[in-house]
mmCIF file of C-alpha atoms in Angstrom:
data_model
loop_
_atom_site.group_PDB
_atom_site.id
_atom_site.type_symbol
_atom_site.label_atom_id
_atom_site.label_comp_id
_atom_site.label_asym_id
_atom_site.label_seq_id
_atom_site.Cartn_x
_atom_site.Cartn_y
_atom_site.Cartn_z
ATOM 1 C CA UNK A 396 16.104 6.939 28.817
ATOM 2 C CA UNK A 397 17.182 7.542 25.374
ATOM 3 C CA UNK A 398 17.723 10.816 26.086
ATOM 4 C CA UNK A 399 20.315 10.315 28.658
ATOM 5 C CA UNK A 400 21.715 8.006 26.170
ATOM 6 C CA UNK A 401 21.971 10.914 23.971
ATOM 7 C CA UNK A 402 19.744 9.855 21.224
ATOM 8 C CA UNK A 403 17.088 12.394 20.188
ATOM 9 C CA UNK A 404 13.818 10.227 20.866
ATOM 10 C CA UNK A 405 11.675 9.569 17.567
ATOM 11 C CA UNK A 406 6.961 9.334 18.422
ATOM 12 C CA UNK A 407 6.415 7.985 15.215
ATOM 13 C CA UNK A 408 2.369 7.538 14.336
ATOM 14 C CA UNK A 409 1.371 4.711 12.005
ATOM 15 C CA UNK A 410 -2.255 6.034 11.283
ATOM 16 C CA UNK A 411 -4.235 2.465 10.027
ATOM 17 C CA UNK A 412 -2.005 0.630 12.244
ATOM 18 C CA UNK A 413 -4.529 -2.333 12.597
ATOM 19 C CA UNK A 414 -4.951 -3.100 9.056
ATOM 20 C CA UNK A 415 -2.872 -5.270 6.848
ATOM 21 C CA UNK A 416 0.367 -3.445 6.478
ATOM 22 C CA UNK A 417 0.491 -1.543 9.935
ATOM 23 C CA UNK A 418 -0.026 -5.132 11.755
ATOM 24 C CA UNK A 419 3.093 -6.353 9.648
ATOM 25 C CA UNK A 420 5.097 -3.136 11.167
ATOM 26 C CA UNK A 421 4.492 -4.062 14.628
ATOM 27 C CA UNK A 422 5.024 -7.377 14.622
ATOM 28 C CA UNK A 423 8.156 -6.623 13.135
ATOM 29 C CA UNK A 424 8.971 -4.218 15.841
ATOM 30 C CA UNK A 425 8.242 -6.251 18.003
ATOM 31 C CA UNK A 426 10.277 -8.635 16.951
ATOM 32 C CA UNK A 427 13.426 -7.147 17.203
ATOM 33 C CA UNK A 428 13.441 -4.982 14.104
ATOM 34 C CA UNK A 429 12.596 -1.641 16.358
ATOM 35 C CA UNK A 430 15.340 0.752 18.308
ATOM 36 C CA UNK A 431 15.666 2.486 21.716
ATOM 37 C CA UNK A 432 15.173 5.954 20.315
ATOM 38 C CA UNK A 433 11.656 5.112 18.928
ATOM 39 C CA UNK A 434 8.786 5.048 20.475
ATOM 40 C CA UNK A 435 5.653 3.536 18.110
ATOM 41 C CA UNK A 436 1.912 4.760 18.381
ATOM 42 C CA UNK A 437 -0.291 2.610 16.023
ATOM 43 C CA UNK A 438 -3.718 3.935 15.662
ATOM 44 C CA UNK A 439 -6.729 3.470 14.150
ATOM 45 C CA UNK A 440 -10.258 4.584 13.108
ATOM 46 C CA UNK A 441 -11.754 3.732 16.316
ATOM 47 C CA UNK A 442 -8.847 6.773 17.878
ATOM 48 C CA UNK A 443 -10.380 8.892 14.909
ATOM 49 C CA UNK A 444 -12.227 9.721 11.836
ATOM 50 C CA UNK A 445 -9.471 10.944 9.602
ATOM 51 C CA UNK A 446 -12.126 12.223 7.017
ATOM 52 C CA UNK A 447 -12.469 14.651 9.799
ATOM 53 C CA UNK A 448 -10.053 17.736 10.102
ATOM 54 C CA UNK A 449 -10.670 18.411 13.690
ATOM 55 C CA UNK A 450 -10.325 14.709 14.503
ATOM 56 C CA UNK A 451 -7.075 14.464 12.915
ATOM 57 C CA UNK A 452 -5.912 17.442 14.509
ATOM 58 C CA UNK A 453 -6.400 16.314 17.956
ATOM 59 C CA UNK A 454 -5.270 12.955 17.420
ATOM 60 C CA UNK A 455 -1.651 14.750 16.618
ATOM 61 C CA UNK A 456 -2.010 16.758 19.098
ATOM 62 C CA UNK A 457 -2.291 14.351 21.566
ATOM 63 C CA UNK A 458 0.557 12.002 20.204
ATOM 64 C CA UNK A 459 3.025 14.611 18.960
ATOM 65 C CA UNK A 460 4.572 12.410 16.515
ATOM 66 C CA UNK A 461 8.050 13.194 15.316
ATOM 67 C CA UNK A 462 7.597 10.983 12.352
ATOM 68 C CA UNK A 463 4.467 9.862 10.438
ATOM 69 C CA UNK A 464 4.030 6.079 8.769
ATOM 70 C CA UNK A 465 0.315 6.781 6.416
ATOM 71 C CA UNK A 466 -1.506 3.731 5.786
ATOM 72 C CA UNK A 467 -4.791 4.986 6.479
ATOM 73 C CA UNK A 468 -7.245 4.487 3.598
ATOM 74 C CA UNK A 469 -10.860 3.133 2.608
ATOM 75 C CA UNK A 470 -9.373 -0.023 0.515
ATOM 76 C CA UNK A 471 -11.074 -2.899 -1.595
ATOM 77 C CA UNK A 472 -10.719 -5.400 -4.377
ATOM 78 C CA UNK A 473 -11.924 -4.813 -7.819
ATOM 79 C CA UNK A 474 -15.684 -5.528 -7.381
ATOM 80 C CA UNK A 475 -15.953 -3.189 -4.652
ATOM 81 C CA UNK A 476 -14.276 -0.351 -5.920
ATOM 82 C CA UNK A 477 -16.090 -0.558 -9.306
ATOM 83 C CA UNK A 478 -19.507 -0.008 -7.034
ATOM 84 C CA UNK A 479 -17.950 2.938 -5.507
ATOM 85 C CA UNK A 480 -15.827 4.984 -6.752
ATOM 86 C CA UNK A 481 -17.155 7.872 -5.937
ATOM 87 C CA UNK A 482 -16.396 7.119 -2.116
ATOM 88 C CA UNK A 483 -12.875 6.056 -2.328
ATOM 89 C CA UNK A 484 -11.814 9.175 -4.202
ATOM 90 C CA UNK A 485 -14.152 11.299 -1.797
ATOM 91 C CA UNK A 486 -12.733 9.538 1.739
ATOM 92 C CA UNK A 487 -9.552 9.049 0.772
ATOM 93 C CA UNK A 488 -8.909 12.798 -0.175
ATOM 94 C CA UNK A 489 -9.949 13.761 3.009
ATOM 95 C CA UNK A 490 -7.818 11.171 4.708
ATOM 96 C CA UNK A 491 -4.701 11.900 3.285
ATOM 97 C CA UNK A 492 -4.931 15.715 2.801
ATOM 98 C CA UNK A 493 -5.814 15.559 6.644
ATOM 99 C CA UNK A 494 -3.213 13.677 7.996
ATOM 100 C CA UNK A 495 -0.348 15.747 5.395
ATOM 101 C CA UNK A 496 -1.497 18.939 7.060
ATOM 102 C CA UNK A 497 -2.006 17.952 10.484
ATOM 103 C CA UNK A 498 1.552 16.765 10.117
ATOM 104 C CA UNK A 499 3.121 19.940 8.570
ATOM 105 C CA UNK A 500 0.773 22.135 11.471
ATOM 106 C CA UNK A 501 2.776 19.963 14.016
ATOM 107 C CA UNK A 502 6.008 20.242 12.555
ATOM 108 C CA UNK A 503 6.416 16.354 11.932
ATOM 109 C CA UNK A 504 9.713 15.696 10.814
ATOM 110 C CA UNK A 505 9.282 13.259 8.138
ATOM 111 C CA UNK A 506 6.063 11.533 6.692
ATOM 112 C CA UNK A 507 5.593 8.284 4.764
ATOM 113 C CA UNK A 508 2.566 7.857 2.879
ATOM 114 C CA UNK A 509 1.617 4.159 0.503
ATOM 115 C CA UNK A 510 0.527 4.973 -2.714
ATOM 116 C CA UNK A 511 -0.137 1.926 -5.293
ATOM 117 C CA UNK A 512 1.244 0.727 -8.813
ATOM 118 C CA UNK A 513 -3.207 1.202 -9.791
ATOM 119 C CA UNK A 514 -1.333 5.225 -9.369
ATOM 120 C CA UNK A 515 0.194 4.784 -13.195
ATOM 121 C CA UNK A 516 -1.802 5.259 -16.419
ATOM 122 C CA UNK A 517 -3.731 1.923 -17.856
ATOM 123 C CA UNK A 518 -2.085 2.093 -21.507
ATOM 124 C CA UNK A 519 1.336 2.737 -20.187
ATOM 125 C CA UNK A 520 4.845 1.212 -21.123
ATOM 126 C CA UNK A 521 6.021 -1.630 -18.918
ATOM 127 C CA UNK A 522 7.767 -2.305 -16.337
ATOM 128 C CA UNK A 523 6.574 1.219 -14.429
ATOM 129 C CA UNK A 524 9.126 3.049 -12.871
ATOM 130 C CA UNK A 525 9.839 5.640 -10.382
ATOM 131 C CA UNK A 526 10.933 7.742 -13.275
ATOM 132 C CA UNK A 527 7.393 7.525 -14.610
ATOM 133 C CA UNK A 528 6.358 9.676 -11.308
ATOM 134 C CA UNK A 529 8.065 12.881 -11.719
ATOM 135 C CA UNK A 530 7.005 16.340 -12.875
ATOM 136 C CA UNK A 531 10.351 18.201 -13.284
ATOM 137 C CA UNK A 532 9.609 21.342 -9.997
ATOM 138 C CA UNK A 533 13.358 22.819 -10.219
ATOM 139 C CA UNK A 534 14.245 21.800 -6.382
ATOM 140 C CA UNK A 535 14.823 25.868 -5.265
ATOM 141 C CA UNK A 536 12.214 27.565 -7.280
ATOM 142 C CA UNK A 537 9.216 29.351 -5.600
ATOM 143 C CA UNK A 538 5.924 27.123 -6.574
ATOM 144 C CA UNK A 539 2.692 28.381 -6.051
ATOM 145 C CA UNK A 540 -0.847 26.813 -7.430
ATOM 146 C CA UNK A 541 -0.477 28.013 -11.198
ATOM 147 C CA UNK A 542 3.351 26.814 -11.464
ATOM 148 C CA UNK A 543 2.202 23.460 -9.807
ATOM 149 C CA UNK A 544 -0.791 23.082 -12.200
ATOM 150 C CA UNK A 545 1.862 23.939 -15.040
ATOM 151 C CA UNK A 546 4.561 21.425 -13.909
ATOM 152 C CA UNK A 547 1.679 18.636 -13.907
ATOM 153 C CA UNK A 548 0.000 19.735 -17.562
ATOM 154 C CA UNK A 549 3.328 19.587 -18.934
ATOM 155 C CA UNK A 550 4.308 15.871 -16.951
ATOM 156 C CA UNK A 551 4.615 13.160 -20.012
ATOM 157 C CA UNK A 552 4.643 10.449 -16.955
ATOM 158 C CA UNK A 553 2.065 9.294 -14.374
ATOM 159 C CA UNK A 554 -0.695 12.107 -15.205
ATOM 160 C CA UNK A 555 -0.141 11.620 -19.128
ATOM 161 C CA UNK A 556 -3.653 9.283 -19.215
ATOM 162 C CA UNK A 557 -5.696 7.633 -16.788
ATOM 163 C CA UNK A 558 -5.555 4.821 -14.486
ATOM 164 C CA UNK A 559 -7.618 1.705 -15.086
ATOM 165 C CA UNK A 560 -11.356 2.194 -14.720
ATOM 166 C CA UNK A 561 -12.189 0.033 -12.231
ATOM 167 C CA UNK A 562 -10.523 1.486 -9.789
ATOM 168 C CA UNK A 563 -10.031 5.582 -11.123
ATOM 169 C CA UNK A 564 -11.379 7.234 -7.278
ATOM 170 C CA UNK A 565 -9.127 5.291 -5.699
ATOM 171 C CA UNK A 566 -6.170 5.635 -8.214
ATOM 172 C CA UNK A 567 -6.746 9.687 -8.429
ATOM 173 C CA UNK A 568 -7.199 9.607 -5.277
ATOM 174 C CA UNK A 569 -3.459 8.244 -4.285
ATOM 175 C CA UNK A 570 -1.893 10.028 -6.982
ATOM 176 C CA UNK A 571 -2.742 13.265 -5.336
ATOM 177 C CA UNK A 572 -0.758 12.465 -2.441
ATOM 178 C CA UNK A 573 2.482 12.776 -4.567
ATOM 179 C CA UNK A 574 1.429 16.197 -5.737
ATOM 180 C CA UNK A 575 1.073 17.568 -2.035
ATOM 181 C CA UNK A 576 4.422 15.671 -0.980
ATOM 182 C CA UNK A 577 6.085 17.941 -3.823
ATOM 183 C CA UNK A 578 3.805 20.791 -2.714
ATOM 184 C CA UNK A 579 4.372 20.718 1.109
ATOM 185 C CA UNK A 580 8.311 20.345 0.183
ATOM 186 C CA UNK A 581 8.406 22.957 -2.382
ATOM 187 C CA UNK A 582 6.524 25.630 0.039
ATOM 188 C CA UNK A 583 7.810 24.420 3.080
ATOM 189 C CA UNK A 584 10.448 22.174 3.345
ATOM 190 C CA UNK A 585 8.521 19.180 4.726
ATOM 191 C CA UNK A 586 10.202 15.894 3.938
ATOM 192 C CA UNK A 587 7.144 14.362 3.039
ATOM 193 C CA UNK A 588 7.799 10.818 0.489
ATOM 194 C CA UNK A 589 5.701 7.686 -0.289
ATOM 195 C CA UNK A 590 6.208 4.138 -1.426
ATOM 196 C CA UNK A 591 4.456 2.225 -4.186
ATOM 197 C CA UNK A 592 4.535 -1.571 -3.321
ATOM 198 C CA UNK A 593 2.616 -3.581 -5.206
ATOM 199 C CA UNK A 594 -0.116 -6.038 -4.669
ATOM 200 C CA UNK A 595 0.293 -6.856 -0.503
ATOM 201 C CA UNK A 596 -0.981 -9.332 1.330
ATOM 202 C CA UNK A 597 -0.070 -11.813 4.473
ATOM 203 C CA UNK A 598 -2.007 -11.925 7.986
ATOM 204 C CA UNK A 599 -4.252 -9.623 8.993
ATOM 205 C CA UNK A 600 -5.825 -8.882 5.717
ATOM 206 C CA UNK A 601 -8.850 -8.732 4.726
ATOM 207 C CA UNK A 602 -10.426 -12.350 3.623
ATOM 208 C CA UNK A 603 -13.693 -10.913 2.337
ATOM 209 C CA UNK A 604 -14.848 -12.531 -0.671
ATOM 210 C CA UNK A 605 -17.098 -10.173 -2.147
ATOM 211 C CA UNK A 606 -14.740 -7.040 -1.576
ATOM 212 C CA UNK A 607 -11.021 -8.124 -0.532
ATOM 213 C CA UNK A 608 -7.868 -8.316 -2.935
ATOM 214 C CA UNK A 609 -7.402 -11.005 -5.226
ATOM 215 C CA UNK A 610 -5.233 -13.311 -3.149
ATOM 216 C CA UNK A 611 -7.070 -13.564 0.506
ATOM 217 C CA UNK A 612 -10.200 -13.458 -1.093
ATOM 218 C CA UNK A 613 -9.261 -16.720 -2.907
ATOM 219 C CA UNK A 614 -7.740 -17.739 0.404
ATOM 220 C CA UNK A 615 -11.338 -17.299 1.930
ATOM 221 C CA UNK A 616 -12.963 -19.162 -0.977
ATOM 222 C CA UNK A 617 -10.605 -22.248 -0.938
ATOM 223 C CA UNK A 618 -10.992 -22.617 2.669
ATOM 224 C CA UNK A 619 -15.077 -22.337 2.551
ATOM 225 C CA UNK A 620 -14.534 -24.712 -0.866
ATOM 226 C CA UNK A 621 -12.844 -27.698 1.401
ATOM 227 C CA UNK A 622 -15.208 -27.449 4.124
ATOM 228 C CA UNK A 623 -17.940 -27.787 1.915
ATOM 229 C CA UNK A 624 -16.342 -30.323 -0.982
ATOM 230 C CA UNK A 625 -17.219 -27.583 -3.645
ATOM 231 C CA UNK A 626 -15.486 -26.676 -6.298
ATOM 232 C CA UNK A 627 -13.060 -23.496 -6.408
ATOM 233 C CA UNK A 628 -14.682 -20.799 -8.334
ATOM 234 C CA UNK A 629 -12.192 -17.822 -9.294
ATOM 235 C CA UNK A 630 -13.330 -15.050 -10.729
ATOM 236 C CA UNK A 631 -12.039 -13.992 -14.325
ATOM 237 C CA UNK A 632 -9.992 -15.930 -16.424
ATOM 238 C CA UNK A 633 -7.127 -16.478 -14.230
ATOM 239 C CA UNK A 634 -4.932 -14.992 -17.416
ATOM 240 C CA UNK A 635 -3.707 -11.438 -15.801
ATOM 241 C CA UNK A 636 -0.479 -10.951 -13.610
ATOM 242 C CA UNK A 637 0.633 -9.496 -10.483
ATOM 243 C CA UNK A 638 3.805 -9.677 -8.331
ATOM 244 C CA UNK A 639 2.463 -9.983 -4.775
ATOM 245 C CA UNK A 640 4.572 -8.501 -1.975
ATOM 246 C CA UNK A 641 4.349 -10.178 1.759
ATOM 247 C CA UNK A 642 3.712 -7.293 4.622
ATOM 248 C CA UNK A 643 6.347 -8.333 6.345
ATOM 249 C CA UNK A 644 8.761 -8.054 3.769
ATOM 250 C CA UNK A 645 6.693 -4.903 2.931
ATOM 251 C CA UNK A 646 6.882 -3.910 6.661
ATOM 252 C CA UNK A 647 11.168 -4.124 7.019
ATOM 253 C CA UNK A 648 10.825 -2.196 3.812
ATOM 254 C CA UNK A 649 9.125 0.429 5.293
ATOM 255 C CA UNK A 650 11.365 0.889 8.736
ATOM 256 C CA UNK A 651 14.056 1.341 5.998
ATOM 257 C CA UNK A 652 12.353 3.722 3.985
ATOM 258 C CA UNK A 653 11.745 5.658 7.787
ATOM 259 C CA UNK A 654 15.632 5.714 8.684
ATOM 260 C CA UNK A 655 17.085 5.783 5.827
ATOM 261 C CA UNK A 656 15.109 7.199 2.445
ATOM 262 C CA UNK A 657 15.670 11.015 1.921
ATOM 263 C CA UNK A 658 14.258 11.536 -1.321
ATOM 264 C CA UNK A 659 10.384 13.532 -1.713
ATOM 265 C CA UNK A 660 10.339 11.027 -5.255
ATOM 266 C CA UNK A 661 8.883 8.033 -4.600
ATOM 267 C CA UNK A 662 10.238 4.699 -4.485
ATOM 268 C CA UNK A 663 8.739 1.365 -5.329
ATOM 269 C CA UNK A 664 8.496 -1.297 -3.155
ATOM 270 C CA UNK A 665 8.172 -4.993 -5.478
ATOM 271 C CA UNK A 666 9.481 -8.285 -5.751
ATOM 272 C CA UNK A 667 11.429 -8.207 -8.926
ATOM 273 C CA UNK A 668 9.703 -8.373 -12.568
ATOM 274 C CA UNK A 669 10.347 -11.934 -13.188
ATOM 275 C CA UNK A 670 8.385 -13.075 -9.936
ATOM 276 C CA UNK A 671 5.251 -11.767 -11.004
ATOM 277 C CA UNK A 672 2.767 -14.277 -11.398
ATOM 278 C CA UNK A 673 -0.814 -14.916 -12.825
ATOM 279 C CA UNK A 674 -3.764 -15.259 -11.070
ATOM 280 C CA UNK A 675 -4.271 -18.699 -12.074
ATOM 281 C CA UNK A 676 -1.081 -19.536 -11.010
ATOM 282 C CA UNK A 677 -1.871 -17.522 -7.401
ATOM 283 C CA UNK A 678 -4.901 -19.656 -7.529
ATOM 284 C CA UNK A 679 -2.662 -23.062 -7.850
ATOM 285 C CA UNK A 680 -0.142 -21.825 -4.854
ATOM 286 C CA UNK A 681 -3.041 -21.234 -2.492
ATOM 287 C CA UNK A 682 -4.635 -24.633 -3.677
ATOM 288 C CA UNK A 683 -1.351 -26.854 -2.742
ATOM 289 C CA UNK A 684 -0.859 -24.598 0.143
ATOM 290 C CA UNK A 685 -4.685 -25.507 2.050
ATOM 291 C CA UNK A 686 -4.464 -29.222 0.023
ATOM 292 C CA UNK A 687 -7.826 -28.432 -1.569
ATOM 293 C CA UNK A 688 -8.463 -31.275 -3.827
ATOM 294 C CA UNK A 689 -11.543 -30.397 -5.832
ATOM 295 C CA UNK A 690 -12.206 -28.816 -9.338
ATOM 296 C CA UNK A 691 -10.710 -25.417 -10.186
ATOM 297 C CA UNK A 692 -13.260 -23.526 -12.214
ATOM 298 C CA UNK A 693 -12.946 -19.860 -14.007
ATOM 299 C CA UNK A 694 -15.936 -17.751 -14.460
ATOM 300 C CA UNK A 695 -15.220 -15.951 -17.130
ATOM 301 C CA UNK A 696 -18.090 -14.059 -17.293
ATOM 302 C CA UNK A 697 -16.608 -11.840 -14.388
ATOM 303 C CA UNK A 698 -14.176 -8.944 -15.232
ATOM 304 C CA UNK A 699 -10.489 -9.578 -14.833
ATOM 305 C CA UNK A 700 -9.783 -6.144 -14.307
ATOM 306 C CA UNK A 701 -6.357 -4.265 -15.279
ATOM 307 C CA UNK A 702 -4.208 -7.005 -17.068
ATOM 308 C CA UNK A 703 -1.122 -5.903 -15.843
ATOM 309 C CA UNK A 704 0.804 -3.345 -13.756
ATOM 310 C CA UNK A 705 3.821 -4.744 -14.220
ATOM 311 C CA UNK A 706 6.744 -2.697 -12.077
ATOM 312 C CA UNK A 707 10.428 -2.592 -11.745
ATOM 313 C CA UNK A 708 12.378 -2.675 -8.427
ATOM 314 C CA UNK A 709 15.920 -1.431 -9.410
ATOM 315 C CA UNK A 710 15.638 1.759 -7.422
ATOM 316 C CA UNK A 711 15.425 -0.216 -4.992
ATOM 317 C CA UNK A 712 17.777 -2.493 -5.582
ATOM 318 C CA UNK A 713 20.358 -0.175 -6.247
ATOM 319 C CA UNK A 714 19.726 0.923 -2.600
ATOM 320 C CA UNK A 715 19.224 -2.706 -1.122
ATOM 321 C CA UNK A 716 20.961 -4.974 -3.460
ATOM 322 C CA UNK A 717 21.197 -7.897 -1.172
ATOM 323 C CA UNK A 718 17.418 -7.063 0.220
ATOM 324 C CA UNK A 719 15.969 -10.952 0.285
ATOM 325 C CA UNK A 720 12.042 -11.188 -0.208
ATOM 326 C CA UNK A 721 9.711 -13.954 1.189
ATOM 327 C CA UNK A 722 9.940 -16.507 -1.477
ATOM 328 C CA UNK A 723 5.902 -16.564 -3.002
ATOM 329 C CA UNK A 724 5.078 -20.091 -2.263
ATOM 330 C CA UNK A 725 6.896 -20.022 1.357
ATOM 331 C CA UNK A 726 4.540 -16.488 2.148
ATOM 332 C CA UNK A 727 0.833 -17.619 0.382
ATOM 333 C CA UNK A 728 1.760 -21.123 2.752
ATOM 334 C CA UNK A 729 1.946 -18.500 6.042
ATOM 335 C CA UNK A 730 -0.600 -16.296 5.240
ATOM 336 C CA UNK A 731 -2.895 -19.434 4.630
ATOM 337 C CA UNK A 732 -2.090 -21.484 7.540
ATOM 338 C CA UNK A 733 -2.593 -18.204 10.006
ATOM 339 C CA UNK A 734 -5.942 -17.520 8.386
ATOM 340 C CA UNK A 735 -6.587 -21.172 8.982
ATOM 341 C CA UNK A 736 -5.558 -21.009 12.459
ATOM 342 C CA UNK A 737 -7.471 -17.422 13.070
ATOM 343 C CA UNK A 738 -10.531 -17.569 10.972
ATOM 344 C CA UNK A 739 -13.167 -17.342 13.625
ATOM 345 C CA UNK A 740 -11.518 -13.562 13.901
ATOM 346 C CA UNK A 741 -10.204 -12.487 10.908
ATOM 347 C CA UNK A 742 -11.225 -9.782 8.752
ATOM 348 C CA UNK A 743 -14.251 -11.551 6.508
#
């Protein structure tokens, strides 16, 4: 059909396309936000073990995908990826550098990976920026290992100190991604790029208390908290700030960054500096959005984690200037009222 239309079809693979962000995609597909050239394959770890190169392999070889969305990842709040560490540097290395090579093997045309603002160095000058990413490979020099490894010893940016250690597997683990975008490009011309949004969440998260993010865990607990008449218990002292993104602002962001986005640099994906907020002021959204009524209580004898990651969207801007985001209130209200209205089968 789109062929005799004379558009070159696009099989574009969102691998983790039941989690969070890749459920945000295709409702917005669905929605309207999709074209007649593109057909969209969302998978997940039940079609394969990406920590498997053989698996990963055959899953693109069955698809063929023309174009590659990468959400796949072992993910977790802070508590759980203190505990492990190990694992999320360990499965996500294999995820990602399976899926990147599977892609290039297949000749994919274009790859998106998600990275994360936990990417950037804990003592670090704020607001991060995309400039704080790159490691200066002249575009049409030969690279091999040794001029790679020189490029990043001699970065002053993202690999200049390490990421927050609650969190370092995961954080090394993401950052590596950018090197093998710039490798795979450098060797072989792949248009390989990645996004860094910032703290996501919306429907179809994961509500677990003990090892979701920040914001649907607190969802969880204010919803078990009114059922019970209990008070709300937030872990932490409620004092350090994030700037939340909403997947389906995150998820329009993406189909642009598909399209439209040539660069191998990353770009991030945030609401702007001044709509970051605090976790005690997360915790008082999510409280007037569920009409909990009881005591709000901080345990401060829990860790609050990295204090700040605080990042700046003019790169983005300067490409989408009149981009509008989810206003925070308006998004925490949706995201509570579906996990409300789903709970018996949400991710808990």
């Amino acid at each position: 059909m789109t062929e005799a239309a004379g558009l070159v079809p696009k099989r574009i693979l969102v691998t983790g396309g039941t989690g969070l962000v890749g459920r945000a995609i295709e409702k917005v597909v669905a929605d309207g936000e999709g074209r007649p050239d593109e057909e969209w394959i969302f998978v997940s770890s039940r079609d394969a073990d990406l920590t498997n190169a053989a698996e990963t392999k055959a899953l693109f070889e069955r698809h063929k995908p023309t174009h590659v969305i990468h959400l796949a990842a072992m993910v977790g709040g802070l508590f759980k990826n203190i505990r492990y560490n190990l694992d999320f540097w360990r499965r996500n290395i294999h995820i990602n550098d399976n899926v990147l090579h599977s892609a290039y093997e297949m000749g994919v045309q274009k790859v998106v990976s998600c990275l994360s603002t936990c990417i950037f160095p804990d003592k670090t000058m704020y607001p991060i920026d995309e400039s704080m990413v790159s490691i200066s490979i002249p575009v049409h020099s030969p690279v091999g290992v040794s001029a790679l490894l020189n490029s990043l010893l001699s970065c002053p940016q993202i690999h200049n100190g390490p990421p927050h250690s609650s969190n370092f597997g995961y954080s090394y683990a993401k950052r590596m991604i950018d090197i093998q975008n710039r490798g795979y490009f450098e060797q072989h011309g792949c248009r390989f790029t990645a996004v860094i949004p910032t703290n996501i969440f919306g429907p179809h998260d994961n509500f677990n208390i003990e090892d979701g993010h920040v914001l649907p865990g607190l969802i969880h607990k204010v919803y078990l908290a009114k059922q019970t008449g209990s008070a709300l218990t937030v872990w932490g002292t409620g004092k350090p700030r994030r700037q939340f993104i909403y997947s389906l602002d995150l998820a329009r962001l993406f189909l642009w960054v598909l399209r439209e986005y040539n660069e191998v640099e990353p770009i991030i994906l945030s609401v702007g500096e001044e709509d970051e907020v605090s976790i005690r002021e997360a915790a008082e959204a999510i409280v007037e959005a569920m009409d909990f009524r009881g005591e709000l209580v901080f345990d401060t004898t829990k860790a609050d984690g990295q204090f700040k990651k605080t990042a700046s969207n003019a790169k983005l801007r300067h490409y989408l200037p009149g981009f509008q985001f989810t206003p925070f209130r308006q998004a925490v209200m949706e995201t509570c009222a579906w996990f409300s209205a789903n709970y018996a089968n949400a991710r808990k």
